[in-house]
């Protein structure tokens, strides 16, 4: 198993960004990418977007796993976001830098000029990054409302939002959380939110916290309503009964003797809970069960013909085999028995040549397990000349097959088993509606689905299943409880190192595993030893 990694939180701010918007300032967002090798970059995280701001201090921290033994090449890109799409290709690039995580962690503050491309500066723009190791997995949950806030807008009520700042060791105030804006309301109730304890106060319950309430203006010139200082110890008193703080506007207080306050902020609840990481679950005894589904439909072409996707080249490989090796070699480390069920779909299988959508690669339906990744590869090679490629391309039977096992495991009510299904296909899916329903059902179970598309087909349906552009819904409109599908076309990795494919397809699995157990409220089977203050 990979060595335990440190998690590092990166705080990002920029100065003097280029101005790309006519009539207003840019609306920047910073994205963090990691080099996978072979010219492939994968997004690790991104900050929030800040409207009308050329000197943004981003509130959302970028979290990255730090491996001492790897050169982790990072790319920070700053974009002017003018639309709602997740894709950054249609947004203006304000500049970026490439560096290594080692460079960042070894500098207390890391500032570099932004470049539009190598050697071409992005005006006077700079980016500053500071790193902090996350040593604490506790999280602060807060529910806050306000009453009788000052009216700041000429034509309507205020549009209030909150900002929380913690005091750094140097005495400066660092933004740790910014709430949503509640329009036209002097008695707002903000959504419950959470901030990692380390971010919120560095784990120090008595560290000063400054809370600001302001009236949001779309041009970025927000008006202060009022402010107060507190500590987490004081906020925690809101756990038993609400705690109230007067919101004070310093200038108004100076000017008016009769000034009382600009409203009252009520802490409805303040709770501290432990959030477990992927490694907490893995080290706590969670097994990852790996299942493979291989597409044997006619559109792959006759396996004996060199232009078939199932043709095994003289050096003994094809895209199916590379995908099995690449993904399996990583996942197998997390499964102690190394017995992996492997299935085919879309072929006519002996002896009666019926079309099957979930036949065991080893032709043993009562025991479809292969010994190790090599066992899957051997079974695949043996079955290839014995079945007839046919159709249609139905995914739902194999997804439902794994889901039955996942459902059985979930009934135990412990974080002991998680299921990863790898489907390798040439992409022409037939039962899209049934597959959507199968994925929506599976999203409520401890499982993830990885789809690797081989060949040159149009993979629109696969990208749709991936759900990156919005929540996947079943035909009846039921949304997936969580995003569990990751799709990648193999052709993007043809010239990349072998590990690039597995790093990309498996990148989402830790997040998906943790999101499931968090949703269920299940701790690791053996939780890490509780931290003492």
Short mmCIF file of C-alpha atoms in Angstrom, two decimals:
data_model
loop_
_atom_site.label_atom_id
_atom_site.label_comp_id
_atom_site.label_asym_id
_atom_site.label_seq_id
_atom_site.Cartn_x
_atom_site.Cartn_y
_atom_site.Cartn_z
CA UNK A 1 0.00 0.00 0.00
CA UNK A 2 1.15 3.55 -0.68
CA UNK A 3 2.82 5.22 2.28
CA UNK A 4 0.71 7.52 4.41
CA UNK A 5 0.63 10.97 2.87
CA UNK A 6 0.41 14.40 4.44
CA UNK A 7 -2.42 16.61 3.33
CA UNK A 8 -1.44 20.14 2.54
CA UNK A 9 -3.77 23.10 2.33
CA UNK A 10 -2.75 25.91 -0.04
CA UNK A 11 -3.99 29.48 0.46
CA UNK A 12 -3.95 31.55 -2.74
CA UNK A 13 -4.13 35.28 -3.36
CA UNK A 14 -3.30 37.41 -6.41
CA UNK A 15 -2.30 41.01 -7.03
CA UNK A 16 -2.79 43.27 -10.07
CA UNK A 17 -4.62 40.79 -12.27
CA UNK A 18 -5.27 41.68 -15.89
CA UNK A 19 -8.63 43.30 -16.53
CA UNK A 20 -10.59 41.36 -19.16
CA UNK A 21 -14.14 42.59 -18.54
CA UNK A 22 -15.44 45.67 -20.30
CA UNK A 23 -16.93 48.16 -17.84
CA UNK A 24 -16.07 46.14 -14.72
CA UNK A 25 -13.20 44.26 -13.15
CA UNK A 26 -12.42 40.59 -13.83
CA UNK A 27 -14.17 37.78 -11.90
CA UNK A 28 -11.21 35.52 -11.02
CA UNK A 29 -11.02 31.87 -10.00
CA UNK A 30 -7.84 29.84 -9.46
CA UNK A 31 -7.55 26.22 -10.59
CA UNK A 32 -4.86 23.78 -9.43
CA UNK A 33 -3.60 21.08 -11.82
CA UNK A 34 -1.10 18.29 -11.25
CA UNK A 35 1.24 16.87 -13.89
CA UNK A 36 0.46 13.23 -14.71
CA UNK A 37 3.36 12.93 -17.16
CA UNK A 38 3.26 12.78 -20.94
CA UNK A 39 1.77 16.26 -21.23
CA UNK A 40 -1.40 15.26 -19.30
CA UNK A 41 -2.62 17.49 -16.47
CA UNK A 42 -5.43 16.58 -14.06
CA UNK A 43 -7.39 19.11 -12.06
CA UNK A 44 -6.96 18.63 -8.31
CA UNK A 45 -9.04 21.48 -6.95
CA UNK A 46 -10.29 25.00 -7.62
CA UNK A 47 -11.12 28.05 -5.55
CA UNK A 48 -14.37 29.94 -5.57
CA UNK A 49 -14.91 32.76 -8.10
CA UNK A 50 -14.69 36.31 -6.75
CA UNK A 51 -16.63 38.97 -8.61
CA UNK A 52 -15.14 42.28 -9.74
CA UNK A 53 -11.76 41.91 -8.08
CA UNK A 54 -8.20 42.39 -9.34
CA UNK A 55 -6.54 41.56 -6.00
CA UNK A 56 -8.43 38.47 -4.87
CA UNK A 57 -7.83 36.66 -1.61
CA UNK A 58 -9.47 33.30 -2.24
CA UNK A 59 -11.35 31.84 0.68
CA UNK A 60 -11.48 28.19 -0.45
CA UNK A 61 -8.21 26.46 0.28
CA UNK A 62 -6.76 24.07 -2.31
CA UNK A 63 -6.10 20.68 -0.76
CA UNK A 64 -3.39 18.41 -2.13
CA UNK A 65 -1.76 15.20 -0.92
CA UNK A 66 1.95 15.72 -0.42
CA UNK A 67 4.32 12.87 -1.27
CA UNK A 68 7.86 13.53 -0.20
CA UNK A 69 9.17 10.89 -2.63
CA UNK A 70 7.54 12.33 -5.77
CA UNK A 71 8.29 15.44 -7.75
CA UNK A 72 4.75 16.79 -7.82
CA UNK A 73 4.57 19.30 -10.63
CA UNK A 74 1.71 21.74 -10.13
CA UNK A 75 0.13 24.36 -12.35
CA UNK A 76 -1.90 27.23 -10.94
CA UNK A 77 -4.15 28.90 -13.52
CA UNK A 78 -6.19 32.05 -12.91
CA UNK A 79 -9.27 32.54 -15.09
CA UNK A 80 -11.86 35.27 -15.53
CA UNK A 81 -15.17 33.41 -15.20
CA UNK A 82 -18.12 34.90 -17.07
CA UNK A 83 -20.46 31.91 -17.30
CA UNK A 84 -21.82 29.01 -15.28
CA UNK A 85 -20.09 26.14 -17.12
CA UNK A 86 -17.49 24.06 -15.25
CA UNK A 87 -15.25 23.94 -18.33
CA UNK A 88 -12.54 26.64 -18.33
CA UNK A 89 -11.86 26.56 -22.08
CA UNK A 90 -14.45 29.27 -22.69
CA UNK A 91 -13.07 31.64 -20.01
CA UNK A 92 -10.32 34.29 -20.31
CA UNK A 93 -6.94 33.17 -18.99
CA UNK A 94 -5.43 35.76 -16.65
CA UNK A 95 -2.12 33.95 -16.22
CA UNK A 96 -0.59 31.05 -14.34
CA UNK A 97 2.58 29.53 -12.96
CA UNK A 98 4.16 26.09 -12.91
CA UNK A 99 6.09 24.97 -9.85
CA UNK A 100 6.54 21.93 -7.63
CA UNK A 101 4.76 21.28 -4.37
CA UNK A 102 8.20 20.94 -2.78
CA UNK A 103 8.98 24.54 -3.73
CA UNK A 104 5.76 25.75 -2.15
CA UNK A 105 6.05 23.83 1.11
CA UNK A 106 9.70 24.80 1.56
CA UNK A 107 8.89 28.54 1.30
CA UNK A 108 6.83 30.14 4.04
CA UNK A 109 5.29 32.43 1.40
CA UNK A 110 5.75 31.67 -2.30
CA UNK A 111 5.16 34.63 -4.67
CA UNK A 112 5.73 34.50 -8.43
CA UNK A 113 4.80 36.69 -11.41
CA UNK A 114 1.91 35.27 -13.44
CA UNK A 115 2.68 34.33 -17.05
CA UNK A 116 0.29 34.02 -19.99
CA UNK A 117 2.75 31.58 -21.52
CA UNK A 118 6.41 30.73 -20.96
CA UNK A 119 8.33 33.98 -20.80
CA UNK A 120 5.30 36.23 -21.44
CA UNK A 121 4.25 38.05 -18.25
CA UNK A 122 0.55 38.63 -17.52
CA UNK A 123 0.94 42.36 -16.96
CA UNK A 124 2.03 43.07 -13.39
CA UNK A 125 -0.02 40.17 -12.02
CA UNK A 126 1.45 38.04 -9.23
CA UNK A 127 0.27 34.99 -7.31
CA UNK A 128 1.08 34.21 -3.68
CA UNK A 129 0.70 30.71 -2.26
CA UNK A 130 1.22 29.58 1.29
CA UNK A 131 1.01 25.99 2.50
CA UNK A 132 -0.09 24.47 5.76
CA UNK A 133 -0.17 20.81 6.66
CA UNK A 134 -3.61 19.62 7.72
CA UNK A 135 -2.95 17.82 10.98
CA UNK A 136 -6.48 17.82 12.29
CA UNK A 137 -9.51 16.16 10.75
CA UNK A 138 -12.05 17.92 12.97
CA UNK A 139 -14.57 20.21 11.32
CA UNK A 140 -16.60 23.12 12.74
CA UNK A 141 -20.30 23.15 11.74
CA UNK A 142 -22.14 26.45 12.22
CA UNK A 143 -25.72 27.62 11.79
CA UNK A 144 -26.11 31.39 11.95
CA UNK A 145 -28.90 33.93 11.57
CA UNK A 146 -29.18 37.70 12.10
CA UNK A 147 -31.87 40.08 13.29
CA UNK A 148 -32.56 43.76 12.63
CA UNK A 149 -29.56 44.42 10.39
CA UNK A 150 -29.07 47.99 9.14
CA UNK A 151 -30.66 48.86 5.82
CA UNK A 152 -27.86 49.80 3.42
CA UNK A 153 -29.55 49.90 0.01
CA UNK A 154 -31.38 53.04 -1.12
CA UNK A 155 -34.21 51.23 -2.89
CA UNK A 156 -34.41 47.93 -0.97
CA UNK A 157 -33.21 46.17 2.15
CA UNK A 158 -29.61 45.01 2.56
CA UNK A 159 -28.22 41.91 0.84
CA UNK A 160 -26.18 40.54 3.76
CA UNK A 161 -23.35 38.02 3.79
CA UNK A 162 -20.86 36.97 6.47
CA UNK A 163 -17.07 36.72 6.43
CA UNK A 164 -15.04 34.95 9.12
CA UNK A 165 -11.38 35.89 9.66
CA UNK A 166 -8.86 34.26 11.94
CA UNK A 167 -5.89 36.10 13.41
CA UNK A 168 -2.55 34.84 12.14
CA UNK A 169 0.48 34.54 14.39
CA UNK A 170 1.73 37.79 12.84
CA UNK A 171 -1.48 39.55 13.91
CA UNK A 172 -2.99 39.94 10.42
CA UNK A 173 -6.54 38.77 9.62
CA UNK A 174 -6.92 35.84 7.22
CA UNK A 175 -10.23 35.08 5.52
CA UNK A 176 -11.42 31.55 6.36
CA UNK A 177 -15.08 31.52 5.27
CA UNK A 178 -17.45 33.64 3.19
CA UNK A 179 -21.17 32.84 3.31
CA UNK A 180 -23.72 33.04 0.53
CA UNK A 181 -25.54 36.36 -0.03
CA UNK A 182 -29.16 36.55 1.12
CA UNK A 183 -30.98 39.11 -1.00
CA UNK A 184 -33.19 41.86 0.40
CA UNK A 185 -33.41 40.60 3.97
CA UNK A 186 -32.61 42.28 7.31
CA UNK A 187 -33.30 39.06 9.29
CA UNK A 188 -31.34 36.50 7.24
CA UNK A 189 -30.79 32.85 8.11
CA UNK A 190 -27.69 31.49 6.35
CA UNK A 191 -27.23 27.89 5.25
CA UNK A 192 -25.50 25.56 7.71
CA UNK A 193 -21.81 25.45 6.76
CA UNK A 194 -18.63 23.68 7.77
CA UNK A 195 -14.98 24.73 7.90
CA UNK A 196 -12.06 22.46 8.84
CA UNK A 197 -10.98 23.26 12.40
CA UNK A 198 -7.39 23.78 11.23
CA UNK A 199 -8.53 26.40 8.70
CA UNK A 200 -10.95 28.06 11.10
CA UNK A 201 -8.60 28.70 14.01
CA UNK A 202 -5.48 26.56 13.54
CA UNK A 203 -6.94 24.17 16.12
CA UNK A 204 -6.70 26.90 18.81
CA UNK A 205 -10.12 27.36 20.43
CA UNK A 206 -9.07 30.70 21.94
CA UNK A 207 -7.58 32.25 18.79
CA UNK A 208 -9.37 35.55 17.97
CA UNK A 209 -11.99 35.26 15.23
CA UNK A 210 -13.39 38.36 13.53
CA UNK A 211 -16.86 38.13 11.99
CA UNK A 212 -17.93 40.75 9.47
CA UNK A 213 -21.43 41.25 8.14
CA UNK A 214 -21.62 43.27 4.92
CA UNK A 215 -24.15 44.33 2.30
CA UNK A 216 -23.30 42.78 -1.06
CA UNK A 217 -23.00 45.03 -4.12
CA UNK A 218 -22.61 43.45 -7.56
CA UNK A 219 -19.84 45.90 -8.49
CA UNK A 220 -17.66 44.58 -5.65
CA UNK A 221 -17.98 47.68 -3.43
CA UNK A 222 -19.59 45.89 -0.47
CA UNK A 223 -20.74 48.07 2.47
CA UNK A 224 -19.87 47.04 6.01
CA UNK A 225 -22.96 46.53 8.19
CA UNK A 226 -21.07 45.62 11.34
CA UNK A 227 -18.45 43.42 12.94
CA UNK A 228 -17.56 41.65 16.18
CA UNK A 229 -14.69 39.58 17.57
CA UNK A 230 -15.03 36.23 19.30
CA UNK A 231 -13.33 32.85 19.76
CA UNK A 232 -14.38 29.31 18.98
CA UNK A 233 -14.79 28.72 22.74
CA UNK A 234 -17.43 31.49 22.81
CA UNK A 235 -19.12 30.29 19.62
CA UNK A 236 -19.35 26.78 21.08
CA UNK A 237 -21.68 28.04 23.80
CA UNK A 238 -24.21 28.08 20.94
CA UNK A 239 -24.26 24.30 21.12
CA UNK A 240 -26.68 24.22 24.04
CA UNK A 241 -28.61 27.46 23.49
CA UNK A 242 -28.22 30.24 20.89
CA UNK A 243 -25.49 32.82 21.57
CA UNK A 244 -25.97 36.40 20.40
CA UNK A 245 -23.37 38.96 19.36
CA UNK A 246 -24.00 42.62 18.66
CA UNK A 247 -22.91 43.65 15.20
CA UNK A 248 -21.06 46.97 15.60
CA UNK A 249 -20.17 49.50 12.87
CA UNK A 250 -17.09 51.30 14.31
CA UNK A 251 -17.71 54.65 12.51
CA UNK A 252 -21.38 54.79 13.51
CA UNK A 253 -20.45 54.00 17.10
CA UNK A 254 -17.99 56.92 17.16
CA UNK A 255 -20.41 59.38 15.59
CA UNK A 256 -23.59 58.63 17.55
CA UNK A 257 -23.80 58.47 21.32
CA UNK A 258 -27.21 56.80 21.12
CA UNK A 259 -25.88 54.10 18.73
CA UNK A 260 -26.61 50.63 20.03
CA UNK A 261 -25.77 48.20 17.23
CA UNK A 262 -26.32 47.50 13.55
CA UNK A 263 -28.14 44.25 14.26
CA UNK A 264 -27.63 41.04 16.20
CA UNK A 265 -25.92 37.88 14.95
CA UNK A 266 -27.22 34.66 16.55
CA UNK A 267 -25.19 31.45 16.60
CA UNK A 268 -28.00 28.85 16.42
CA UNK A 269 -25.60 25.94 16.71
CA UNK A 270 -21.86 25.30 16.73
CA UNK A 271 -20.69 21.69 16.63
CA UNK A 272 -17.28 20.10 16.17
CA UNK A 273 -17.15 16.74 14.44
CA UNK A 274 -14.38 14.53 13.09
CA UNK A 275 -14.26 14.05 9.32
CA UNK A 276 -12.41 10.95 8.24
CA UNK A 277 -10.15 10.78 5.21
CA UNK A 278 -9.77 8.11 2.54
CA UNK A 279 -6.66 6.84 4.31
CA UNK A 280 -8.53 6.73 7.64
CA UNK A 281 -11.04 4.35 6.04
CA UNK A 282 -8.41 2.26 4.22
CA UNK A 283 -6.14 2.03 7.26
CA UNK A 284 -9.22 1.38 9.37
CA UNK A 285 -9.85 -1.87 7.47
CA UNK A 286 -11.97 -0.96 4.44
CA UNK A 287 -11.44 -3.36 1.52
CA UNK A 288 -11.87 -2.22 -2.08
CA UNK A 289 -13.45 -4.94 -4.21
CA UNK A 290 -12.51 -4.65 -7.87
CA UNK A 291 -14.71 -6.05 -10.68
CA UNK A 292 -14.05 -5.85 -14.42
CA UNK A 293 -16.61 -5.80 -17.25
CA UNK A 294 -15.33 -6.28 -20.82
CA UNK A 295 -17.27 -5.29 -23.95
CA UNK A 296 -17.48 -8.18 -26.46
CA UNK A 297 -19.89 -6.55 -28.92
CA UNK A 298 -19.55 -6.83 -32.69
CA UNK A 299 -18.58 -3.16 -33.14
CA UNK A 300 -15.14 -4.05 -31.72
CA UNK A 301 -14.33 -5.98 -34.91
CA UNK A 302 -13.21 -9.57 -35.40
CA UNK A 303 -10.48 -10.32 -32.81
CA UNK A 304 -8.44 -12.13 -35.52
CA UNK A 305 -8.24 -8.96 -37.62
CA UNK A 306 -5.42 -6.47 -36.81
CA UNK A 307 -7.87 -3.54 -36.96
CA UNK A 308 -10.07 -5.05 -34.20
CA UNK A 309 -9.96 -3.47 -30.73
CA UNK A 310 -9.72 -7.04 -29.35
CA UNK A 311 -6.80 -7.97 -31.62
CA UNK A 312 -3.83 -8.98 -29.46
CA UNK A 313 -0.69 -7.53 -31.03
CA UNK A 314 2.50 -9.60 -31.45
CA UNK A 315 3.82 -8.11 -28.19
CA UNK A 316 0.74 -9.51 -26.41
CA UNK A 317 -1.31 -6.39 -25.71
CA UNK A 318 -4.33 -4.39 -26.80
CA UNK A 319 -6.20 -1.42 -25.32
CA UNK A 320 -8.44 -3.68 -23.22
CA UNK A 321 -5.45 -5.39 -21.65
CA UNK A 322 -3.61 -2.13 -21.01
CA UNK A 323 -6.70 -0.68 -19.25
CA UNK A 324 -7.09 -3.82 -17.09
CA UNK A 325 -3.40 -3.74 -16.12
CA UNK A 326 -3.22 -0.01 -15.54
CA UNK A 327 -6.28 0.32 -13.30
CA UNK A 328 -6.05 -3.13 -11.71
CA UNK A 329 -2.43 -2.79 -10.67
CA UNK A 330 -3.34 0.20 -8.47
CA UNK A 331 -6.61 -1.13 -7.04
CA UNK A 332 -5.26 -4.59 -6.22
CA UNK A 333 -3.21 -3.14 -3.35
CA UNK A 334 -6.40 -2.43 -1.44
CA UNK A 335 -7.91 -5.92 -1.65
CA UNK A 336 -6.37 -8.61 0.59
CA UNK A 337 -7.67 -11.75 -1.12
CA UNK A 338 -6.72 -10.55 -4.64
CA UNK A 339 -9.71 -12.43 -6.08
CA UNK A 340 -11.43 -10.34 -8.72
CA UNK A 341 -14.72 -11.19 -10.46
CA UNK A 342 -14.44 -10.54 -14.21
CA UNK A 343 -17.32 -10.52 -16.69
CA UNK A 344 -17.98 -10.00 -20.37
CA UNK A 345 -21.08 -8.62 -22.05
CA UNK A 346 -22.55 -8.45 -25.55
CA UNK A 347 -21.36 -11.81 -26.91
CA UNK A 348 -22.92 -15.12 -27.87
CA UNK A 349 -21.38 -17.65 -25.53
CA UNK A 350 -21.07 -21.43 -25.79
CA UNK A 351 -22.54 -23.97 -25.55
CA UNK A 352 -25.97 -22.66 -26.67
CA UNK A 353 -24.72 -19.36 -28.20
CA UNK A 354 -27.24 -17.19 -26.35
CA UNK A 355 -26.37 -13.49 -26.08
CA UNK A 356 -25.23 -12.75 -22.52
CA UNK A 357 -24.67 -9.41 -20.77
CA UNK A 358 -22.90 -10.75 -17.70
CA UNK A 359 -20.96 -13.94 -18.41
CA UNK A 360 -17.96 -14.96 -16.32
CA UNK A 361 -14.68 -14.56 -18.23
CA UNK A 362 -13.54 -17.89 -16.76
CA UNK A 363 -16.85 -19.55 -17.89
CA UNK A 364 -17.57 -20.42 -14.25
CA UNK A 365 -20.74 -18.49 -13.26
CA UNK A 366 -20.77 -19.87 -9.71
CA UNK A 367 -17.17 -18.74 -9.14
CA UNK A 368 -16.30 -15.88 -11.52
CA UNK A 369 -13.24 -14.87 -9.47
CA UNK A 370 -9.83 -14.57 -11.13
CA UNK A 371 -6.62 -14.82 -9.11
CA UNK A 372 -5.00 -11.37 -9.28
CA UNK A 373 -4.86 -9.07 -12.28
CA UNK A 374 -2.86 -11.70 -14.16
CA UNK A 375 -5.82 -14.07 -13.64
CA UNK A 376 -8.16 -11.58 -15.36
CA UNK A 377 -5.71 -11.17 -18.24
CA UNK A 378 -5.35 -14.95 -18.66
CA UNK A 379 -9.14 -15.49 -18.58
CA UNK A 380 -9.62 -12.73 -21.17
CA UNK A 381 -7.04 -14.25 -23.52
CA UNK A 382 -8.60 -17.71 -23.20
CA UNK A 383 -12.20 -16.64 -23.77
CA UNK A 384 -11.47 -14.39 -26.76
CA UNK A 385 -11.38 -17.12 -29.44
CA UNK A 386 -14.25 -19.06 -27.80
CA UNK A 387 -17.15 -16.60 -27.94
CA UNK A 388 -18.81 -14.73 -30.82
CA UNK A 389 -18.85 -10.95 -30.68
CA UNK A 390 -22.43 -9.79 -31.01
CA UNK A 391 -24.61 -7.13 -29.34
CA UNK A 392 -26.32 -5.00 -28.14
CA UNK A 393 -24.10 -3.02 -25.72
CA UNK A 394 -25.98 -3.20 -22.42
CA UNK A 395 -24.26 -1.82 -19.30
CA UNK A 396 -27.10 -2.10 -16.79
CA UNK A 397 -26.89 -5.90 -16.11
CA UNK A 398 -23.28 -5.73 -14.96
CA UNK A 399 -23.81 -2.53 -12.94
CA UNK A 400 -26.82 -4.14 -11.25
CA UNK A 401 -24.77 -7.30 -10.64
CA UNK A 402 -22.10 -5.42 -8.65
CA UNK A 403 -24.81 -3.29 -6.99
CA UNK A 404 -26.37 -6.45 -5.51
CA UNK A 405 -23.10 -7.25 -3.76
CA UNK A 406 -22.69 -3.62 -2.64
CA UNK A 407 -26.27 -3.58 -1.27
CA UNK A 408 -25.61 -6.77 0.69
CA UNK A 409 -22.43 -5.24 2.14
CA UNK A 410 -24.22 -1.97 3.00
CA UNK A 411 -26.72 -3.88 5.14
CA UNK A 412 -23.90 -4.58 7.60
CA UNK A 413 -23.83 -0.84 8.36
CA UNK A 414 -20.02 -0.62 8.52
CA UNK A 415 -17.33 0.96 6.34
CA UNK A 416 -15.79 -2.42 5.58
CA UNK A 417 -16.32 -2.97 1.83
CA UNK A 418 -16.35 -0.63 -1.14
CA UNK A 419 -16.85 -1.79 -4.75
CA UNK A 420 -15.16 -0.46 -7.88
CA UNK A 421 -16.47 -1.61 -11.26
CA UNK A 422 -14.25 -1.05 -14.30
CA UNK A 423 -16.16 -1.24 -17.60
CA UNK A 424 -14.05 -1.21 -20.77
CA UNK A 425 -16.10 -0.52 -23.88
CA UNK A 426 -15.94 0.70 -27.46
CA UNK A 427 -18.69 3.13 -26.58
CA UNK A 428 -21.90 2.45 -28.52
CA UNK A 429 -24.19 2.03 -25.49
CA UNK A 430 -27.68 0.63 -26.23
CA UNK A 431 -29.54 0.60 -22.89
CA UNK A 432 -28.85 4.21 -21.87
CA UNK A 433 -32.13 4.64 -19.93
CA UNK A 434 -31.69 1.42 -17.92
CA UNK A 435 -28.05 2.31 -17.29
CA UNK A 436 -29.01 5.75 -16.00
CA UNK A 437 -31.44 4.10 -13.57
CA UNK A 438 -28.81 1.52 -12.54
CA UNK A 439 -26.28 4.32 -11.78
CA UNK A 440 -28.83 6.37 -9.82
CA UNK A 441 -29.65 3.25 -7.75
CA UNK A 442 -25.94 2.45 -7.30
CA UNK A 443 -25.20 6.02 -6.15
CA UNK A 444 -26.90 5.10 -2.85
CA UNK A 445 -24.52 2.14 -2.39
CA UNK A 446 -20.80 1.77 -1.55
CA UNK A 447 -19.61 1.60 -5.15
CA UNK A 448 -18.00 3.56 -7.99
CA UNK A 449 -18.08 2.91 -11.74
CA UNK A 450 -15.09 3.61 -13.98
CA UNK A 451 -15.63 3.53 -17.74
CA UNK A 452 -12.66 3.42 -20.10
CA UNK A 453 -13.63 4.04 -23.72
CA UNK A 454 -11.37 2.28 -26.26
CA UNK A 455 -11.22 2.97 -29.99
CA UNK A 456 -12.27 6.05 -31.90
CA UNK A 457 -16.06 6.06 -31.26
CA UNK A 458 -18.15 9.07 -30.25
CA UNK A 459 -18.34 8.82 -26.47
CA UNK A 460 -21.08 11.43 -25.93
CA UNK A 461 -23.26 8.96 -23.97
CA UNK A 462 -20.35 8.09 -21.67
CA UNK A 463 -19.61 11.75 -20.97
CA UNK A 464 -23.29 12.18 -20.16
CA UNK A 465 -23.11 9.33 -17.62
CA UNK A 466 -20.03 10.90 -16.01
CA UNK A 467 -22.23 13.70 -14.65
CA UNK A 468 -19.38 16.27 -14.51
CA UNK A 469 -21.59 18.81 -16.29
CA UNK A 470 -24.43 18.47 -13.78
CA UNK A 471 -26.15 15.80 -11.72
CA UNK A 472 -27.03 12.62 -13.62
CA UNK A 473 -30.76 11.87 -13.44
CA UNK A 474 -32.74 8.75 -14.23
CA UNK A 475 -35.42 8.85 -16.93
CA UNK A 476 -38.02 9.53 -14.24
CA UNK A 477 -36.00 12.56 -13.04
CA UNK A 478 -34.54 10.99 -9.89
CA UNK A 479 -31.07 12.53 -9.30
CA UNK A 480 -28.00 10.49 -8.36
CA UNK A 481 -27.28 10.75 -4.62
CA UNK A 482 -23.58 11.22 -5.44
CA UNK A 483 -21.38 11.35 -8.53
CA UNK A 484 -20.02 7.78 -8.86
CA UNK A 485 -19.05 7.53 -12.56
CA UNK A 486 -15.68 8.48 -13.99
CA UNK A 487 -15.23 8.22 -17.76
CA UNK A 488 -12.02 8.57 -19.75
CA UNK A 489 -11.31 7.88 -23.42
CA UNK A 490 -8.24 5.65 -23.79
CA UNK A 491 -7.08 7.57 -26.87
CA UNK A 492 -6.08 10.51 -24.66
CA UNK A 493 -3.48 8.26 -23.03
CA UNK A 494 -2.07 6.43 -26.05
CA UNK A 495 1.30 8.15 -25.76
CA UNK A 496 1.27 8.81 -22.02
CA UNK A 497 3.01 6.62 -19.44
CA UNK A 498 0.96 3.65 -18.21
CA UNK A 499 0.34 5.18 -14.78
CA UNK A 500 -1.33 8.27 -16.30
CA UNK A 501 -4.49 6.32 -17.18
CA UNK A 502 -4.90 4.81 -13.72
CA UNK A 503 -4.13 8.09 -11.96
CA UNK A 504 -6.86 9.82 -13.95
CA UNK A 505 -9.58 7.18 -13.68
CA UNK A 506 -8.92 6.48 -10.02
CA UNK A 507 -8.56 10.14 -9.01
CA UNK A 508 -12.21 10.39 -8.03
CA UNK A 509 -12.50 7.09 -6.12
CA UNK A 510 -11.15 8.31 -2.75
CA UNK A 511 -13.56 11.26 -2.81
CA UNK A 512 -16.45 8.97 -3.82
CA UNK A 513 -15.66 6.44 -1.09
CA UNK A 514 -15.45 9.12 1.60
CA UNK A 515 -18.61 10.87 0.35
CA UNK A 516 -20.57 7.61 0.69
CA UNK A 517 -19.46 6.83 4.24
CA UNK A 518 -19.85 10.46 5.31
CA UNK A 519 -23.37 10.48 3.86
CA UNK A 520 -24.15 7.33 5.86
CA UNK A 521 -22.42 8.72 8.95
CA UNK A 522 -20.21 5.62 9.26
CA UNK A 523 -16.76 5.99 10.86
CA UNK A 524 -13.85 3.74 9.85
CA UNK A 525 -14.12 0.17 11.23
CA UNK A 526 -11.05 0.98 13.33
CA UNK A 527 -11.03 4.80 13.68
CA UNK A 528 -7.67 6.55 14.08
CA UNK A 529 -6.78 7.23 17.69
CA UNK A 530 -8.59 10.33 18.92
CA UNK A 531 -6.41 13.41 18.99
CA UNK A 532 -5.86 15.02 22.35
CA UNK A 533 -5.65 18.76 22.59
#
